[in-house]
Amino acid sequence: MSFSGRELRDLLVAWVALSVAFAVFFAGGGSVVVNSLAAGAVGSLGGLFAVSLVTAGVAFLLHELGHKVTAVRFGQRAAFRADYGMLFLAVVAALGGFLFAAPGAVHHVGRITKRQNGLIALAGPVVNLVLAAVFVPLLAIGMAGFSALALTLGTYGVAVNLLLAAFNLIPFGPLDGATVRSWSTPVWLAAFLPSAALAVGFALFVLF
């Protein structure tokens, strides 16, 4: 598997831009960021950006790489292309206190079956579910009171990845769920229902 210079640049820009957007959103929006900067709280904002890089940024990055790796496994030529307009909109939306993220997509070409196309689409959300599980031990350590940093990383890491998995499996438009369902409704249900239940449950019983 190889990456062109353009693809590496697009991945880097998407990773950083989405991390900025999520950091601003985590902080509470543009007004909170401005007030924090005015108060000289640059360190706390930098720390939030670092947390966002490791949680939200990695969640999106590995989601897209999951699509690419699976596509290449099936003999496709695949590459990630960032949508710079959508990345800019994500940052602007975060400044207004809203969460919106559509960084781009992995485009693949070549002969392919409907099942293979469905599996390529499914790979991204599955990566997010695995990442959510990876962050669970950090969340447990943090909730036990051993580390505030572990609590922050665990909370954001689990929340963002569960949200991404559930949202992308919605069977609508260009989302992964539409492609998976067009291949196999049972497989889509087996992936979507647990993802949605976990995301809603985490939001209700942990975040709130």
Coordinates of C-alpha atoms in Angstrom, one line a residue:
M1 CA 0.0 0.0 0.0
S2 CA 1.4 3.4 -1.0
F3 CA 0.5 7.1 -0.5
S4 CA 1.1 9.9 -2.9
G5 CA 2.4 13.2 -1.8
R6 CA -1.0 14.8 -2.4
E7 CA -2.7 12.1 -0.3
L8 CA -0.4 12.5 2.6
R9 CA -0.9 16.3 2.5
D10 CA -4.7 15.8 2.4
L11 CA -4.6 13.4 5.3
L12 CA -2.5 15.8 7.4
V13 CA -4.6 18.8 6.6
A14 CA -7.8 16.9 7.4
W15 CA -6.3 15.6 10.7
V16 CA -5.2 19.0 11.8
A17 CA -8.3 20.9 10.6
L18 CA -10.7 18.5 12.3
S19 CA -8.7 18.5 15.4
V20 CA -8.9 22.3 15.5
A21 CA -12.7 22.1 14.9
F22 CA -13.3 19.5 17.7
A23 CA -11.0 21.4 20.1
V24 CA -13.0 24.6 19.6
F25 CA -16.2 22.6 20.0
F26 CA -14.9 20.9 23.1
A27 CA -13.9 24.3 24.5
G28 CA -17.5 25.6 24.1
G29 CA -17.3 27.5 20.8
G30 CA -15.5 30.5 19.4
S31 CA -16.6 33.0 22.2
V32 CA -15.1 30.8 24.9
V33 CA -11.9 30.4 22.9
V34 CA -11.6 34.2 22.4
N35 CA -12.2 34.8 26.1
S36 CA -9.6 32.1 27.0
L37 CA -7.0 33.7 24.7
A38 CA -7.8 37.1 26.2
A39 CA -7.2 35.7 29.6
G40 CA -3.9 34.2 28.6
A41 CA -5.1 30.6 28.9
V42 CA -3.1 29.5 25.8
G43 CA -1.8 26.4 27.6
S44 CA -5.3 25.0 28.3
L45 CA -6.3 25.5 24.7
G46 CA -3.1 23.9 23.5
G47 CA -3.8 20.9 25.8
L48 CA -7.4 20.6 24.4
F49 CA -6.0 20.7 20.9
A50 CA -3.6 17.9 21.8
V51 CA -6.5 15.8 23.2
S52 CA -8.5 16.5 20.1
L53 CA -5.6 15.4 17.9
V54 CA -5.4 12.1 19.7
T55 CA -9.1 11.4 20.0
A56 CA -11.2 13.1 17.2
G57 CA -8.3 13.5 14.8
V58 CA -7.2 9.9 15.0
A59 CA -10.8 8.7 14.9
F60 CA -11.3 10.4 11.5
L61 CA -7.9 9.5 10.2
L62 CA -8.1 5.8 11.0
H63 CA -11.7 5.7 9.8
E64 CA -10.6 6.7 6.3
L65 CA -7.5 4.5 6.4
G66 CA -9.8 1.6 7.2
H67 CA -11.7 2.2 4.0
K68 CA -8.4 2.5 2.1
V69 CA -6.8 -0.6 3.5
T70 CA -9.9 -2.7 2.8
A71 CA -10.2 -1.3 -0.7
V72 CA -6.5 -2.1 -1.5
R73 CA -7.0 -5.6 -0.1
F74 CA -9.7 -6.1 -2.7
G75 CA -7.4 -5.0 -5.5
Q76 CA -8.6 -1.4 -5.8
R77 CA -6.7 1.7 -6.5
A78 CA -7.7 3.9 -3.5
A79 CA -6.7 7.3 -2.2
F80 CA -8.1 9.8 0.3
R81 CA -9.1 13.2 -1.0
A82 CA -9.8 16.0 1.5
D83 CA -12.7 18.4 0.9
Y84 CA -11.1 21.7 1.8
G85 CA -14.4 23.5 1.6
M86 CA -16.0 21.1 4.1
L87 CA -13.0 21.3 6.4
F88 CA -13.3 25.1 6.5
L89 CA -17.0 24.8 7.2
A90 CA -16.2 22.4 10.1
V91 CA -14.0 25.0 11.7
V92 CA -16.5 27.8 11.2
A93 CA -19.3 25.7 12.6
A94 CA -17.3 24.8 15.7
L95 CA -16.7 28.6 16.2
G96 CA -20.4 28.9 16.3
G97 CA -20.8 26.1 18.8
F98 CA -22.0 23.5 16.3
L99 CA -20.4 20.1 15.4
F100 CA -20.1 19.4 11.7
A101 CA -17.4 17.2 10.1
A102 CA -17.1 16.0 6.5
P103 CA -13.4 15.9 5.9
G104 CA -13.4 14.1 2.5
A105 CA -13.5 10.5 1.4
V106 CA -11.5 7.6 0.1
H107 CA -12.1 7.2 -3.6
H108 CA -11.4 3.8 -5.1
V109 CA -11.6 2.4 -8.6
G110 CA -11.4 -1.1 -10.1
R111 CA -13.6 -4.1 -10.7
I112 CA -15.4 -4.9 -7.5
T113 CA -18.4 -6.9 -6.3
K114 CA -21.3 -5.6 -4.3
R115 CA -20.2 -7.5 -1.2
Q116 CA -16.6 -6.1 -1.5
N117 CA -18.0 -2.6 -1.8
G118 CA -20.1 -3.1 1.2
L119 CA -17.2 -4.4 3.3
I120 CA -15.1 -1.4 2.2
A121 CA -17.8 0.9 3.5
L122 CA -18.2 -1.1 6.7
A123 CA -14.5 -1.0 7.5
G124 CA -14.5 2.7 8.6
P125 CA -17.2 2.3 11.3
V126 CA -15.7 -1.0 12.5
V127 CA -12.4 0.8 13.0
N128 CA -14.2 3.4 15.1
L129 CA -15.8 0.7 17.3
V130 CA -12.4 -0.9 17.8
L131 CA -10.9 2.5 18.7
A132 CA -13.8 3.1 21.2
A133 CA -12.8 -0.1 22.9
V134 CA -9.2 0.9 23.0
F135 CA -10.1 4.1 24.9
V136 CA -12.3 2.3 27.4
P137 CA -9.4 1.3 29.8
L138 CA -8.4 5.0 29.9
L139 CA -11.9 6.0 30.7
A140 CA -12.0 3.4 33.5
I141 CA -8.7 4.6 35.0
G142 CA -10.0 8.2 34.9
M143 CA -13.4 7.4 36.4
A144 CA -11.6 5.6 39.2
G145 CA -9.9 8.9 40.0
F146 CA -6.4 7.9 39.2
S147 CA -5.8 10.5 36.3
A148 CA -7.7 13.5 35.1
L149 CA -5.9 13.2 31.7
A150 CA -7.0 9.6 31.3
L151 CA -10.6 10.6 32.1
T152 CA -10.5 13.4 29.4
L153 CA -8.8 11.2 26.8
G154 CA -11.1 8.2 27.6
T155 CA -14.3 10.3 27.6
Y156 CA -13.6 12.0 24.3
G157 CA -12.0 9.0 22.7
V158 CA -15.0 6.7 23.4
A159 CA -17.6 9.4 22.7
V160 CA -16.2 10.5 19.3
N161 CA -15.6 7.0 18.0
L162 CA -19.1 5.7 19.0
L163 CA -20.7 8.8 17.5
L164 CA -18.7 8.3 14.2
A165 CA -19.6 4.7 14.0
A166 CA -23.3 5.2 14.5
F167 CA -23.6 8.3 12.4
N168 CA -21.7 6.8 9.4
L169 CA -23.9 3.7 9.5
I170 CA -27.1 5.7 8.9
P171 CA -28.4 4.4 5.6
F172 CA -28.7 7.8 3.9
G173 CA -27.0 9.5 1.0
P174 CA -23.2 9.1 0.8
L175 CA -22.9 7.7 4.3
D176 CA -21.3 4.3 4.7
G177 CA -24.6 2.8 6.0
A178 CA -26.3 3.3 2.6
T179 CA -23.6 1.3 0.9
V180 CA -23.6 -1.5 3.5
R181 CA -27.4 -1.8 3.5
S182 CA -27.5 -1.9 -0.3
W183 CA -25.3 -5.0 -0.1
S184 CA -26.9 -6.7 3.0
T185 CA -29.6 -5.4 5.3
P186 CA -28.8 -8.1 8.0
V187 CA -25.2 -7.1 8.1
W188 CA -26.2 -3.4 8.2
L189 CA -28.6 -4.1 11.1
A190 CA -25.9 -6.1 13.0
A191 CA -23.5 -3.2 12.7
F192 CA -25.9 -0.2 13.1
L193 CA -28.1 -1.3 16.0
P194 CA -25.3 -2.0 18.5
S195 CA -23.4 1.1 17.4
A196 CA -26.5 3.4 17.8
A197 CA -27.3 1.7 21.2
L198 CA -23.8 2.2 22.5
A199 CA -23.6 5.8 21.3
V200 CA -27.0 6.7 22.9
G201 CA -26.2 4.8 26.0
F202 CA -22.8 6.4 26.5
A203 CA -24.3 9.9 25.9
L204 CA -27.1 9.3 28.4
F205 CA -25.3 7.5 31.2
V206 CA -21.7 8.8 30.9
L207 CA -21.7 12.2 29.2
F208 CA -24.8 13.5 30.9

